[in-house]
PDB file of C-alpha atoms in Angstrom:
ATOM      1  CA  UNK A   1     115.810 -78.289 -39.808  1.00  0.00           C
ATOM      2  CA  UNK A   2     116.787 -80.129 -36.631  1.00  0.00           C
ATOM      3  CA  UNK A   3     114.783 -77.725 -34.481  1.00  0.00           C
ATOM      4  CA  UNK A   4     111.798 -78.110 -36.775  1.00  0.00           C
ATOM      5  CA  UNK A   5     111.913 -81.910 -36.499  1.00  0.00           C
ATOM      6  CA  UNK A   6     112.274 -81.751 -32.712  1.00  0.00           C
ATOM      7  CA  UNK A   7     109.297 -79.387 -32.452  1.00  0.00           C
ATOM      8  CA  UNK A   8     107.193 -81.632 -34.682  1.00  0.00           C
ATOM      9  CA  UNK A   9     108.074 -84.733 -32.651  1.00  0.00           C
ATOM     10  CA  UNK A  10     107.293 -83.008 -29.346  1.00  0.00           C
ATOM     11  CA  UNK A  11     104.015 -81.603 -30.663  1.00  0.00           C
ATOM     12  CA  UNK A  12     103.053 -85.049 -31.994  1.00  0.00           C
ATOM     13  CA  UNK A  13     103.697 -86.656 -28.597  1.00  0.00           C
ATOM     14  CA  UNK A  14     101.662 -83.974 -26.821  1.00  0.00           C
ATOM     15  CA  UNK A  15      98.829 -84.383 -29.334  1.00  0.00           C
ATOM     16  CA  UNK A  16      98.836 -88.161 -28.812  1.00  0.00           C
ATOM     17  CA  UNK A  17      98.679 -87.796 -25.026  1.00  0.00           C
ATOM     18  CA  UNK A  18      95.867 -85.242 -25.265  1.00  0.00           C
ATOM     19  CA  UNK A  19      93.953 -87.522 -27.618  1.00  0.00           C
ATOM     20  CA  UNK A  20      94.363 -90.472 -25.227  1.00  0.00           C
ATOM     21  CA  UNK A  21      93.101 -88.280 -22.379  1.00  0.00           C
ATOM     22  CA  UNK A  22      90.098 -87.184 -24.436  1.00  0.00           C
ATOM     23  CA  UNK A  23      89.257 -90.800 -25.309  1.00  0.00           C
ATOM     24  CA  UNK A  24      89.457 -91.804 -21.634  1.00  0.00           C
ATOM     25  CA  UNK A  25      87.100 -89.094 -20.386  1.00  0.00           C
ATOM     26  CA  UNK A  26      84.688 -89.497 -23.309  1.00  0.00           C
ATOM     27  CA  UNK A  27      84.470 -93.240 -22.655  1.00  0.00           C
ATOM     28  CA  UNK A  28      83.685 -92.585 -18.997  1.00  0.00           C
ATOM     29  CA  UNK A  29      81.178 -89.854 -19.805  1.00  0.00           C
ATOM     30  CA  UNK A  30      79.289 -91.677 -22.566  1.00  0.00           C
ATOM     31  CA  UNK A  31      79.270 -95.206 -21.114  1.00  0.00           C
ATOM     32  CA  UNK A  32      76.738 -95.573 -18.280  1.00  0.00           C
ATOM     33  CA  UNK A  33      78.259 -97.165 -15.192  1.00  0.00           C
ATOM     34  CA  UNK A  34      81.536 -98.947 -15.864  1.00  0.00           C
ATOM     35  CA  UNK A  35      82.860-102.004 -17.661  1.00  0.00           C
ATOM     36  CA  UNK A  36      81.548-104.456 -15.077  1.00  0.00           C
ATOM     37  CA  UNK A  37      77.999-103.042 -15.150  1.00  0.00           C
ATOM     38  CA  UNK A  38      77.719-103.614 -18.890  1.00  0.00           C
ATOM     39  CA  UNK A  39      79.421-106.987 -19.206  1.00  0.00           C
ATOM     40  CA  UNK A  40      78.768-108.681 -15.825  1.00  0.00           C
ATOM     41  CA  UNK A  41      75.211-107.764 -14.812  1.00  0.00           C
ATOM     42  CA  UNK A  42      73.735-109.581 -11.832  1.00  0.00           C
ATOM     43  CA  UNK A  43      77.075-110.846 -10.449  1.00  0.00           C
ATOM     44  CA  UNK A  44      77.541-108.512  -7.505  1.00  0.00           C
ATOM     45  CA  UNK A  45      80.433-110.182  -5.661  1.00  0.00           C
ATOM     46  CA  UNK A  46      82.395-111.117  -8.768  1.00  0.00           C
ATOM     47  CA  UNK A  47      81.791-107.700 -10.266  1.00  0.00           C
ATOM     48  CA  UNK A  48      83.161-105.995  -7.160  1.00  0.00           C
ATOM     49  CA  UNK A  49      86.303-108.151  -7.247  1.00  0.00           C
ATOM     50  CA  UNK A  50      86.826-107.297 -10.909  1.00  0.00           C
ATOM     51  CA  UNK A  51      86.277-103.593 -10.216  1.00  0.00           C
ATOM     52  CA  UNK A  52      89.026-103.708  -7.604  1.00  0.00           C
ATOM     53  CA  UNK A  53      91.374-105.577  -9.951  1.00  0.00           C
ATOM     54  CA  UNK A  54      90.786-103.050 -12.743  1.00  0.00           C
ATOM     55  CA  UNK A  55      90.970-100.084 -10.386  1.00  0.00           C
ATOM     56  CA  UNK A  56      87.426 -98.980 -11.215  1.00  0.00           C
ATOM     57  CA  UNK A  57      86.679 -98.403  -7.515  1.00  0.00           C
ATOM     58  CA  UNK A  58      89.193 -95.544  -7.412  1.00  0.00           C
ATOM     59  CA  UNK A  59      88.461 -91.860  -8.119  1.00  0.00           C
ATOM     60  CA  UNK A  60      88.325 -90.825 -11.759  1.00  0.00           C
ATOM     61  CA  UNK A  61      91.608 -88.912 -11.594  1.00  0.00           C
ATOM     62  CA  UNK A  62      93.359 -92.007 -10.181  1.00  0.00           C
ATOM     63  CA  UNK A  63      91.893 -94.134 -12.985  1.00  0.00           C
ATOM     64  CA  UNK A  64      93.132 -91.600 -15.527  1.00  0.00           C
ATOM     65  CA  UNK A  65      96.618 -91.586 -13.991  1.00  0.00           C
ATOM     66  CA  UNK A  66      96.745 -95.389 -14.111  1.00  0.00           C
ATOM     67  CA  UNK A  67      95.467 -95.369 -17.693  1.00  0.00           C
ATOM     68  CA  UNK A  68      98.059 -92.842 -18.867  1.00  0.00           C
ATOM     69  CA  UNK A  69     100.886 -94.625 -17.030  1.00  0.00           C
ATOM     70  CA  UNK A  70      99.969 -97.901 -18.704  1.00  0.00           C
ATOM     71  CA  UNK A  71      99.591 -96.132 -22.054  1.00  0.00           C
ATOM     72  CA  UNK A  72     103.092 -94.653 -21.836  1.00  0.00           C
ATOM     73  CA  UNK A  73     104.639 -97.937 -20.658  1.00  0.00           C
ATOM     74  CA  UNK A  74     102.823-100.007 -23.281  1.00  0.00           C
ATOM     75  CA  UNK A  75     100.724-101.887 -20.727  1.00  0.00           C
ATOM     76  CA  UNK A  76      97.281-101.929 -22.324  1.00  0.00           C
ATOM     77  CA  UNK A  77      95.794-104.673 -20.184  1.00  0.00           C
ATOM     78  CA  UNK A  78      94.357-108.051 -21.137  1.00  0.00           C
ATOM     79  CA  UNK A  79      91.892-108.794 -23.946  1.00  0.00           C
ATOM     80  CA  UNK A  80      88.690-110.813 -23.647  1.00  0.00           C
ATOM     81  CA  UNK A  81      90.595-113.848 -24.927  1.00  0.00           C
ATOM     82  CA  UNK A  82      92.953-113.643 -21.943  1.00  0.00           C
ATOM     83  CA  UNK A  83      95.999-112.590 -23.947  1.00  0.00           C
ATOM     84  CA  UNK A  84      97.869-109.315 -23.325  1.00  0.00           C
ATOM     85  CA  UNK A  85      96.732-106.627 -25.734  1.00  0.00           C
ATOM     86  CA  UNK A  86     100.333-105.640 -26.473  1.00  0.00           C
ATOM     87  CA  UNK A  87     101.055-109.211 -27.596  1.00  0.00           C
ATOM     88  CA  UNK A  88      98.087-109.117 -29.978  1.00  0.00           C
ATOM     89  CA  UNK A  89      99.247-105.749 -31.327  1.00  0.00           C
ATOM     90  CA  UNK A  90     102.697-107.188 -32.042  1.00  0.00           C
ATOM     91  CA  UNK A  91     101.075-110.109 -33.888  1.00  0.00           C
ATOM     92  CA  UNK A  92      99.168-107.682 -36.100  1.00  0.00           C
ATOM     93  CA  UNK A  93     102.043-105.200 -36.538  1.00  0.00           C
ATOM     94  CA  UNK A  94     103.551-106.861 -39.667  1.00  0.00           C
ATOM     95  CA  UNK A  95     100.150-106.863 -41.388  1.00  0.00           C
ATOM     96  CA  UNK A  96      99.598-103.206 -40.517  1.00  0.00           C
ATOM     97  CA  UNK A  97     103.048-102.193 -41.745  1.00  0.00           C
ATOM     98  CA  UNK A  98     102.599-104.155 -44.971  1.00  0.00           C
ATOM     99  CA  UNK A  99      99.233-102.513 -45.692  1.00  0.00           C
ATOM    100  CA  UNK A 100     100.569 -99.059 -44.838  1.00  0.00           C
ATOM    101  CA  UNK A 101     103.786 -99.398 -46.865  1.00  0.00           C
ATOM    102  CA  UNK A 102     102.164-100.787 -50.003  1.00  0.00           C
ATOM    103  CA  UNK A 103      99.038 -98.587 -49.950  1.00  0.00           C
ATOM    104  CA  UNK A 104     100.807 -95.308 -49.169  1.00  0.00           C
ATOM    105  CA  UNK A 105     103.451 -95.962 -51.833  1.00  0.00           C
ATOM    106  CA  UNK A 106     100.798 -96.561 -54.487  1.00  0.00           C
ATOM    107  CA  UNK A 107      98.735 -93.581 -53.276  1.00  0.00           C
ATOM    108  CA  UNK A 108     101.755 -91.264 -53.329  1.00  0.00           C
ATOM    109  CA  UNK A 109     102.901 -92.280 -56.803  1.00  0.00           C
ATOM    110  CA  UNK A 110      99.434 -92.038 -58.323  1.00  0.00           C
ATOM    111  CA  UNK A 111      98.397 -88.938 -56.351  1.00  0.00           C
ATOM    112  CA  UNK A 112     101.585 -87.039 -57.164  1.00  0.00           C
ATOM    113  CA  UNK A 113     101.361 -87.942 -60.849  1.00  0.00           C
ATOM    114  CA  UNK A 114      97.687 -87.003 -61.166  1.00  0.00           C
ATOM    115  CA  UNK A 115      98.074 -83.822 -59.100  1.00  0.00           C
ATOM    116  CA  UNK A 116     101.021 -82.793 -61.249  1.00  0.00           C
ATOM    117  CA  UNK A 117      99.086 -83.308 -64.460  1.00  0.00           C
ATOM    118  CA  UNK A 118      95.892 -81.634 -63.261  1.00  0.00           C
ATOM    119  CA  UNK A 119      97.679 -78.744 -61.553  1.00  0.00           C
ATOM    120  CA  UNK A 120      99.470 -77.862 -64.774  1.00  0.00           C
ATOM    121  CA  UNK A 121      96.434 -78.317 -67.001  1.00  0.00           C
ATOM    122  CA  UNK A 122      94.315 -75.349 -68.104  1.00  0.00           C
ATOM    123  CA  UNK A 123      91.231 -77.453 -68.805  1.00  0.00           C
ATOM    124  CA  UNK A 124      88.750 -76.326 -66.147  1.00  0.00           C
ATOM    125  CA  UNK A 125      86.373 -79.218 -66.792  1.00  0.00           C
ATOM    126  CA  UNK A 126      89.077 -81.822 -66.205  1.00  0.00           C
ATOM    127  CA  UNK A 127      90.356 -79.973 -63.137  1.00  0.00           C
ATOM    128  CA  UNK A 128      86.845 -79.843 -61.694  1.00  0.00           C
ATOM    129  CA  UNK A 129      86.191 -83.553 -62.193  1.00  0.00           C
ATOM    130  CA  UNK A 130      89.540 -84.615 -60.726  1.00  0.00           C
ATOM    131  CA  UNK A 131      89.129 -82.253 -57.779  1.00  0.00           C
ATOM    132  CA  UNK A 132      85.685 -83.693 -57.084  1.00  0.00           C
ATOM    133  CA  UNK A 133      86.993 -87.259 -56.969  1.00  0.00           C
ATOM    134  CA  UNK A 134      90.048 -86.232 -54.926  1.00  0.00           C
ATOM    135  CA  UNK A 135      87.932 -84.379 -52.359  1.00  0.00           C
ATOM    136  CA  UNK A 136      85.506 -87.313 -52.208  1.00  0.00           C
ATOM    137  CA  UNK A 137      88.370 -89.739 -51.592  1.00  0.00           C
ATOM    138  CA  UNK A 138      89.983 -87.469 -48.996  1.00  0.00           C
ATOM    139  CA  UNK A 139      86.783 -86.837 -47.028  1.00  0.00           C
ATOM    140  CA  UNK A 140      85.292 -90.327 -47.344  1.00  0.00           C
ATOM    141  CA  UNK A 141      84.192 -91.922 -44.080  1.00  0.00           C
ATOM    142  CA  UNK A 142      86.484 -94.995 -43.820  1.00  0.00           C
ATOM    143  CA  UNK A 143      83.817 -97.512 -42.638  1.00  0.00           C
ATOM    144  CA  UNK A 144      81.449 -96.511 -45.449  1.00  0.00           C
ATOM    145  CA  UNK A 145      84.263 -96.631 -48.014  1.00  0.00           C
ATOM    146  CA  UNK A 146      85.307-100.080 -46.799  1.00  0.00           C
ATOM    147  CA  UNK A 147      81.681-101.266 -46.891  1.00  0.00           C
ATOM    148  CA  UNK A 148      81.256-100.113 -50.495  1.00  0.00           C
ATOM    149  CA  UNK A 149      84.557-101.678 -51.513  1.00  0.00           C
ATOM    150  CA  UNK A 150      83.554-104.909 -49.777  1.00  0.00           C
ATOM    151  CA  UNK A 151      80.296-105.055 -51.742  1.00  0.00           C
ATOM    152  CA  UNK A 152      82.131-104.543 -55.025  1.00  0.00           C
ATOM    153  CA  UNK A 153      84.866-106.974 -54.030  1.00  0.00           C
ATOM    154  CA  UNK A 154      82.446-109.732 -53.104  1.00  0.00           C
ATOM    155  CA  UNK A 155      80.324-109.132 -56.197  1.00  0.00           C
ATOM    156  CA  UNK A 156      83.219-109.091 -58.640  1.00  0.00           C
ATOM    157  CA  UNK A 157      85.897-111.285 -57.113  1.00  0.00           C
ATOM    158  CA  UNK A 158      84.134-113.672 -54.736  1.00  0.00           C
ATOM    159  CA  UNK A 159      85.391-116.813 -56.503  1.00  0.00           C
ATOM    160  CA  UNK A 160      88.958-115.541 -56.685  1.00  0.00           C
ATOM    161  CA  UNK A 161      88.884-114.449 -53.045  1.00  0.00           C
ATOM    162  CA  UNK A 162      87.598-117.819 -51.862  1.00  0.00           C
ATOM    163  CA  UNK A 163      90.243-119.616 -53.913  1.00  0.00           C
ATOM    164  CA  UNK A 164      92.916-117.484 -52.236  1.00  0.00           C
ATOM    165  CA  UNK A 165      91.482-118.200 -48.801  1.00  0.00           C
ATOM    166  CA  UNK A 166      91.527-121.936 -49.467  1.00  0.00           C
ATOM    167  CA  UNK A 167      95.263-121.811 -50.195  1.00  0.00           C
ATOM    168  CA  UNK A 168      96.077-120.237 -46.821  1.00  0.00           C
ATOM    169  CA  UNK A 169      96.698-122.560 -43.894  1.00  0.00           C
ATOM    170  CA  UNK A 170      94.126-122.556 -41.117  1.00  0.00           C
ATOM    171  CA  UNK A 171      96.505-121.808 -38.242  1.00  0.00           C
ATOM    172  CA  UNK A 172      95.965-120.590 -34.699  1.00  0.00           C
ATOM    173  CA  UNK A 173      96.659-116.892 -34.158  1.00  0.00           C
ATOM    174  CA  UNK A 174      95.327-116.500 -30.676  1.00  0.00           C
ATOM    175  CA  UNK A 175      91.686-116.936 -31.582  1.00  0.00           C
ATOM    176  CA  UNK A 176      91.630-114.439 -34.438  1.00  0.00           C
ATOM    177  CA  UNK A 177      90.428-115.828 -37.766  1.00  0.00           C
ATOM    178  CA  UNK A 178      88.992-114.548 -41.020  1.00  0.00           C
ATOM    179  CA  UNK A 179      86.949-117.303 -42.644  1.00  0.00           C
ATOM    180  CA  UNK A 180      89.346-120.180 -43.290  1.00  0.00           C
ATOM    181  CA  UNK A 181      92.399-117.926 -43.084  1.00  0.00           C
ATOM    182  CA  UNK A 182      94.098-116.784 -39.914  1.00  0.00           C
ATOM    183  CA  UNK A 183      95.304-113.226 -39.700  1.00  0.00           C
ATOM    184  CA  UNK A 184      98.749-114.441 -38.709  1.00  0.00           C
ATOM    185  CA  UNK A 185     101.014-116.551 -40.874  1.00  0.00           C
ATOM    186  CA  UNK A 186     102.256-119.872 -39.471  1.00  0.00           C
ATOM    187  CA  UNK A 187     104.644-119.774 -36.544  1.00  0.00           C
ATOM    188  CA  UNK A 188     108.259-119.325 -37.580  1.00  0.00           C
ATOM    189  CA  UNK A 189     107.366-117.547 -40.846  1.00  0.00           C
ATOM    190  CA  UNK A 190     106.732-114.081 -39.430  1.00  0.00           C
ATOM    191  CA  UNK A 191     109.886-113.022 -41.241  1.00  0.00           C
ATOM    192  CA  UNK A 192     108.073-113.359 -44.577  1.00  0.00           C
ATOM    193  CA  UNK A 193     105.899-110.327 -43.878  1.00  0.00           C
ATOM    194  CA  UNK A 194     108.880-108.255 -42.760  1.00  0.00           C
ATOM    195  CA  UNK A 195     110.801-109.425 -45.839  1.00  0.00           C
ATOM    196  CA  UNK A 196     107.909-108.246 -48.013  1.00  0.00           C
ATOM    197  CA  UNK A 197     107.899-104.869 -46.260  1.00  0.00           C
ATOM    198  CA  UNK A 198     111.660-104.428 -46.629  1.00  0.00           C
ATOM    199  CA  UNK A 199     111.539-105.468 -50.279  1.00  0.00           C
ATOM    200  CA  UNK A 200     108.759-102.974 -51.028  1.00  0.00           C
ATOM    201  CA  UNK A 201     110.816-100.169 -49.502  1.00  0.00           C
ATOM    202  CA  UNK A 202     114.224-101.348 -50.713  1.00  0.00           C
ATOM    203  CA  UNK A 203     113.206-102.001 -54.313  1.00  0.00           C
ATOM    204  CA  UNK A 204     111.418 -98.644 -54.325  1.00  0.00           C
ATOM    205  CA  UNK A 205     114.651 -96.906 -53.311  1.00  0.00           C
ATOM    206  CA  UNK A 206     116.547 -98.813 -56.015  1.00  0.00           C
ATOM    207  CA  UNK A 207     113.947 -97.829 -58.632  1.00  0.00           C
ATOM    208  CA  UNK A 208     114.270 -94.165 -57.648  1.00  0.00           C
ATOM    209  CA  UNK A 209     118.069 -94.423 -57.762  1.00  0.00           C
ATOM    210  CA  UNK A 210     117.902 -95.917 -61.262  1.00  0.00           C
ATOM    211  CA  UNK A 211     115.659 -93.047 -62.333  1.00  0.00           C
ATOM    212  CA  UNK A 212     118.111 -90.513 -60.869  1.00  0.00           C
ATOM    213  CA  UNK A 213     121.089 -92.096 -62.675  1.00  0.00           C
ATOM    214  CA  UNK A 214     119.128 -92.268 -65.935  1.00  0.00           C
ATOM    215  CA  UNK A 215     118.235 -88.597 -65.670  1.00  0.00           C
ATOM    216  CA  UNK A 216     121.893 -87.675 -65.083  1.00  0.00           C
ATOM    217  CA  UNK A 217     123.121 -89.739 -68.024  1.00  0.00           C
ATOM    218  CA  UNK A 218     120.328 -89.319 -70.575  1.00  0.00           C
ATOM    219  CA  UNK A 219     119.393 -85.770 -69.532  1.00  0.00           C
ATOM    220  CA  UNK A 220     115.722 -86.665 -69.387  1.00  0.00           C
ATOM    221  CA  UNK A 221     113.287 -88.170 -66.938  1.00  0.00           C
ATOM    222  CA  UNK A 222     112.680 -91.918 -66.740  1.00  0.00           C
ATOM    223  CA  UNK A 223     108.993 -92.573 -67.525  1.00  0.00           C
ATOM    224  CA  UNK A 224     106.898 -93.315 -64.460  1.00  0.00           C
ATOM    225  CA  UNK A 225     105.597 -96.504 -66.052  1.00  0.00           C
ATOM    226  CA  UNK A 226     109.161 -97.815 -66.283  1.00  0.00           C
ATOM    227  CA  UNK A 227     109.834 -96.932 -62.638  1.00  0.00           C
ATOM    228  CA  UNK A 228     106.645 -98.722 -61.608  1.00  0.00           C
ATOM    229  CA  UNK A 229     107.602-101.756 -63.713  1.00  0.00           C
ATOM    230  CA  UNK A 230     111.021-101.866 -62.032  1.00  0.00           C
ATOM    231  CA  UNK A 231     109.354-101.715 -58.612  1.00  0.00           C
ATOM    232  CA  UNK A 232     106.827-104.473 -59.348  1.00  0.00           C
ATOM    233  CA  UNK A 233     109.296-106.680 -61.216  1.00  0.00           C
ATOM    234  CA  UNK A 234     111.991-106.235 -58.576  1.00  0.00           C
ATOM    235  CA  UNK A 235     109.667-107.282 -55.775  1.00  0.00           C
ATOM    236  CA  UNK A 236     108.419-110.283 -57.758  1.00  0.00           C
ATOM    237  CA  UNK A 237     112.017-111.348 -58.439  1.00  0.00           C
ATOM    238  CA  UNK A 238     112.978-110.940 -54.767  1.00  0.00           C
ATOM    239  CA  UNK A 239     110.012-113.000 -53.561  1.00  0.00           C
ATOM    240  CA  UNK A 240     110.714-115.695 -56.168  1.00  0.00           C
ATOM    241  CA  UNK A 241     114.344-115.903 -55.003  1.00  0.00           C
ATOM    242  CA  UNK A 242     113.041-116.538 -51.485  1.00  0.00           C
ATOM    243  CA  UNK A 243     110.740-119.200 -52.924  1.00  0.00           C
ATOM    244  CA  UNK A 244     107.706-117.375 -51.525  1.00  0.00           C
ATOM    245  CA  UNK A 245     106.227-115.739 -54.621  1.00  0.00           C
ATOM    246  CA  UNK A 246     102.942-117.756 -54.610  1.00  0.00           C
ATOM    247  CA  UNK A 247     102.426-117.126 -50.909  1.00  0.00           C
ATOM    248  CA  UNK A 248     103.278-113.430 -51.247  1.00  0.00           C
ATOM    249  CA  UNK A 249     100.673-113.122 -54.018  1.00  0.00           C
ATOM    250  CA  UNK A 250      98.121-114.869 -51.783  1.00  0.00           C
ATOM    251  CA  UNK A 251      98.876-112.456 -48.933  1.00  0.00           C
ATOM    252  CA  UNK A 252      98.468-109.415 -51.189  1.00  0.00           C
ATOM    253  CA  UNK A 253      95.215-110.909 -52.500  1.00  0.00           C
ATOM    254  CA  UNK A 254      93.860-111.268 -48.973  1.00  0.00           C
ATOM    255  CA  UNK A 255      94.864-107.676 -48.211  1.00  0.00           C
ATOM    256  CA  UNK A 256      93.387-106.254 -51.416  1.00  0.00           C
ATOM    257  CA  UNK A 257      90.372-104.682 -49.706  1.00  0.00           C
ATOM    258  CA  UNK A 258      92.230-102.792 -46.922  1.00  0.00           C
ATOM    259  CA  UNK A 259      94.969-101.877 -49.407  1.00  0.00           C
ATOM    260  CA  UNK A 260      92.412-100.238 -51.698  1.00  0.00           C
ATOM    261  CA  UNK A 261      90.711 -98.439 -48.804  1.00  0.00           C
ATOM    262  CA  UNK A 262      93.939 -96.967 -47.408  1.00  0.00           C
ATOM    263  CA  UNK A 263      95.258 -96.081 -50.874  1.00  0.00           C
ATOM    264  CA  UNK A 264      92.049 -94.252 -51.830  1.00  0.00           C
ATOM    265  CA  UNK A 265      91.967 -92.289 -48.563  1.00  0.00           C
ATOM    266  CA  UNK A 266      95.632 -91.263 -48.882  1.00  0.00           C
ATOM    267  CA  UNK A 267      95.469 -90.566 -52.622  1.00  0.00           C
ATOM    268  CA  UNK A 268      92.888 -87.784 -52.318  1.00  0.00           C
ATOM    269  CA  UNK A 269      94.909 -85.594 -49.972  1.00  0.00           C
ATOM    270  CA  UNK A 270      98.163 -86.057 -51.889  1.00  0.00           C
ATOM    271  CA  UNK A 271      96.522 -85.211 -55.220  1.00  0.00           C
ATOM    272  CA  UNK A 272      94.918 -82.060 -53.789  1.00  0.00           C
ATOM    273  CA  UNK A 273      98.146 -80.852 -52.165  1.00  0.00           C
ATOM    274  CA  UNK A 274     100.230 -81.399 -55.303  1.00  0.00           C
ATOM    275  CA  UNK A 275      97.568 -79.845 -57.547  1.00  0.00           C
ATOM    276  CA  UNK A 276      97.393 -76.744 -55.342  1.00  0.00           C
ATOM    277  CA  UNK A 277     101.190 -76.394 -55.212  1.00  0.00           C
ATOM    278  CA  UNK A 278     101.536 -76.791 -58.981  1.00  0.00           C
ATOM    279  CA  UNK A 279      98.817 -74.237 -59.616  1.00  0.00           C
ATOM    280  CA  UNK A 280     100.450 -71.788 -57.197  1.00  0.00           C
ATOM    281  CA  UNK A 281     103.889 -71.734 -58.848  1.00  0.00           C
ATOM    282  CA  UNK A 282     102.643 -71.359 -62.419  1.00  0.00           C
ATOM    283  CA  UNK A 283     103.288 -67.613 -62.448  1.00  0.00           C
ATOM    284  CA  UNK A 284     106.566 -67.604 -60.497  1.00  0.00           C
ATOM    285  CA  UNK A 285     109.562 -65.854 -62.026  1.00  0.00           C
ATOM    286  CA  UNK A 286     111.698 -68.984 -62.345  1.00  0.00           C
ATOM    287  CA  UNK A 287     108.889 -70.652 -64.322  1.00  0.00           C
ATOM    288  CA  UNK A 288     108.680 -67.641 -66.647  1.00  0.00           C
ATOM    289  CA  UNK A 289     112.481 -67.673 -66.986  1.00  0.00           C
ATOM    290  CA  UNK A 290     112.408 -71.354 -67.950  1.00  0.00           C
ATOM    291  CA  UNK A 291     109.816 -70.601 -70.639  1.00  0.00           C
ATOM    292  CA  UNK A 292     111.931 -67.703 -71.897  1.00  0.00           C
ATOM    293  CA  UNK A 293     114.867 -70.090 -72.314  1.00  0.00           C
ATOM    294  CA  UNK A 294     112.746 -72.187 -74.653  1.00  0.00           C
ATOM    295  CA  UNK A 295     112.387 -75.254 -72.426  1.00  0.00           C
ATOM    296  CA  UNK A 296     109.631 -77.687 -73.241  1.00  0.00           C
ATOM    297  CA  UNK A 297     106.455 -77.355 -71.198  1.00  0.00           C
ATOM    298  CA  UNK A 298     106.756 -80.935 -69.958  1.00  0.00           C
ATOM    299  CA  UNK A 299     110.304 -80.235 -68.710  1.00  0.00           C
ATOM    300  CA  UNK A 300     109.164 -77.087 -66.945  1.00  0.00           C
ATOM    301  CA  UNK A 301     106.352 -79.022 -65.302  1.00  0.00           C
ATOM    302  CA  UNK A 302     108.384 -82.046 -64.223  1.00  0.00           C
ATOM    303  CA  UNK A 303     111.785 -80.498 -63.476  1.00  0.00           C
ATOM    304  CA  UNK A 304     110.869 -77.092 -62.067  1.00  0.00           C
ATOM    305  CA  UNK A 305     107.308 -76.949 -60.773  1.00  0.00           C
ATOM    306  CA  UNK A 306     106.959 -80.584 -59.646  1.00  0.00           C
ATOM    307  CA  UNK A 307     109.975 -80.323 -57.351  1.00  0.00           C
ATOM    308  CA  UNK A 308     108.275 -77.547 -55.408  1.00  0.00           C
ATOM    309  CA  UNK A 309     105.138 -79.673 -55.060  1.00  0.00           C
ATOM    310  CA  UNK A 310     107.109 -82.668 -53.781  1.00  0.00           C
ATOM    311  CA  UNK A 311     107.880 -81.299 -50.304  1.00  0.00           C
ATOM    312  CA  UNK A 312     104.295 -80.506 -49.228  1.00  0.00           C
ATOM    313  CA  UNK A 313     103.205 -83.918 -50.520  1.00  0.00           C
ATOM    314  CA  UNK A 314     105.906 -85.688 -48.494  1.00  0.00           C
ATOM    315  CA  UNK A 315     105.044 -83.687 -45.375  1.00  0.00           C
ATOM    316  CA  UNK A 316     101.492 -85.084 -45.543  1.00  0.00           C
TER     317      UNK A 316
END
């Protein structure tokens, strides 16, 4: 297992470096001239000074070496606003982690549940419909999906969205704003986002632990609806203890659109993987042995087949 993890980490690093190299050469091949030609036309002397500062007067291999060195060291240069790009990335990191944690958790729970049900079902019509929607979600082009969600969001929830925006302070986040709301919470309250992230993960672990204890004691599985209720209620209680429940709800309301987009994209792949794994183990000997023992079909599905489908879903 340790060797497998080491190989995966090394291969991921190599893939990332190769992707960064590909992006660098594609940008140089597809963009005519260089950065200064496109954004500073007609300013010969100033453009030449900027080219020297950015290293654009060097050979392409030297530019690539400088780019990769900065990429590895985390030196991504300066943005158009004059602030270091790494600083802006750190400002946006809590928002990204919050979206990823919440959306992937919802997508995994829903995708695993639906894939488990569909993979065990013998109704070909239902399987075909669910597969169609799962494939559509998995292969959807993210900008188009976000655009369609934005249209529906604005059409159905414009008043609610504007009310949420009006409750968020108009603070400075380095020049980045969305309507009347800044993309960064007020200075000194960055811990709220990290507290929300930790609560989402921590309460989720507690909910799973409660389900495990219940299964050991009661000899049956805790319903998924109850687990979800524990997760939602636990987070609401934690945020209310901090005195930040209204603000946490406002933040989740502002992030509703990206949360939906990420959840839909992740849900499709998880549902397809679980459905395929469940369908593949239906005829295995241990499944037939469980049926021969007289176990209920729902117990065979959830306690025997679903465990096999859990690993490939987690690896995604």
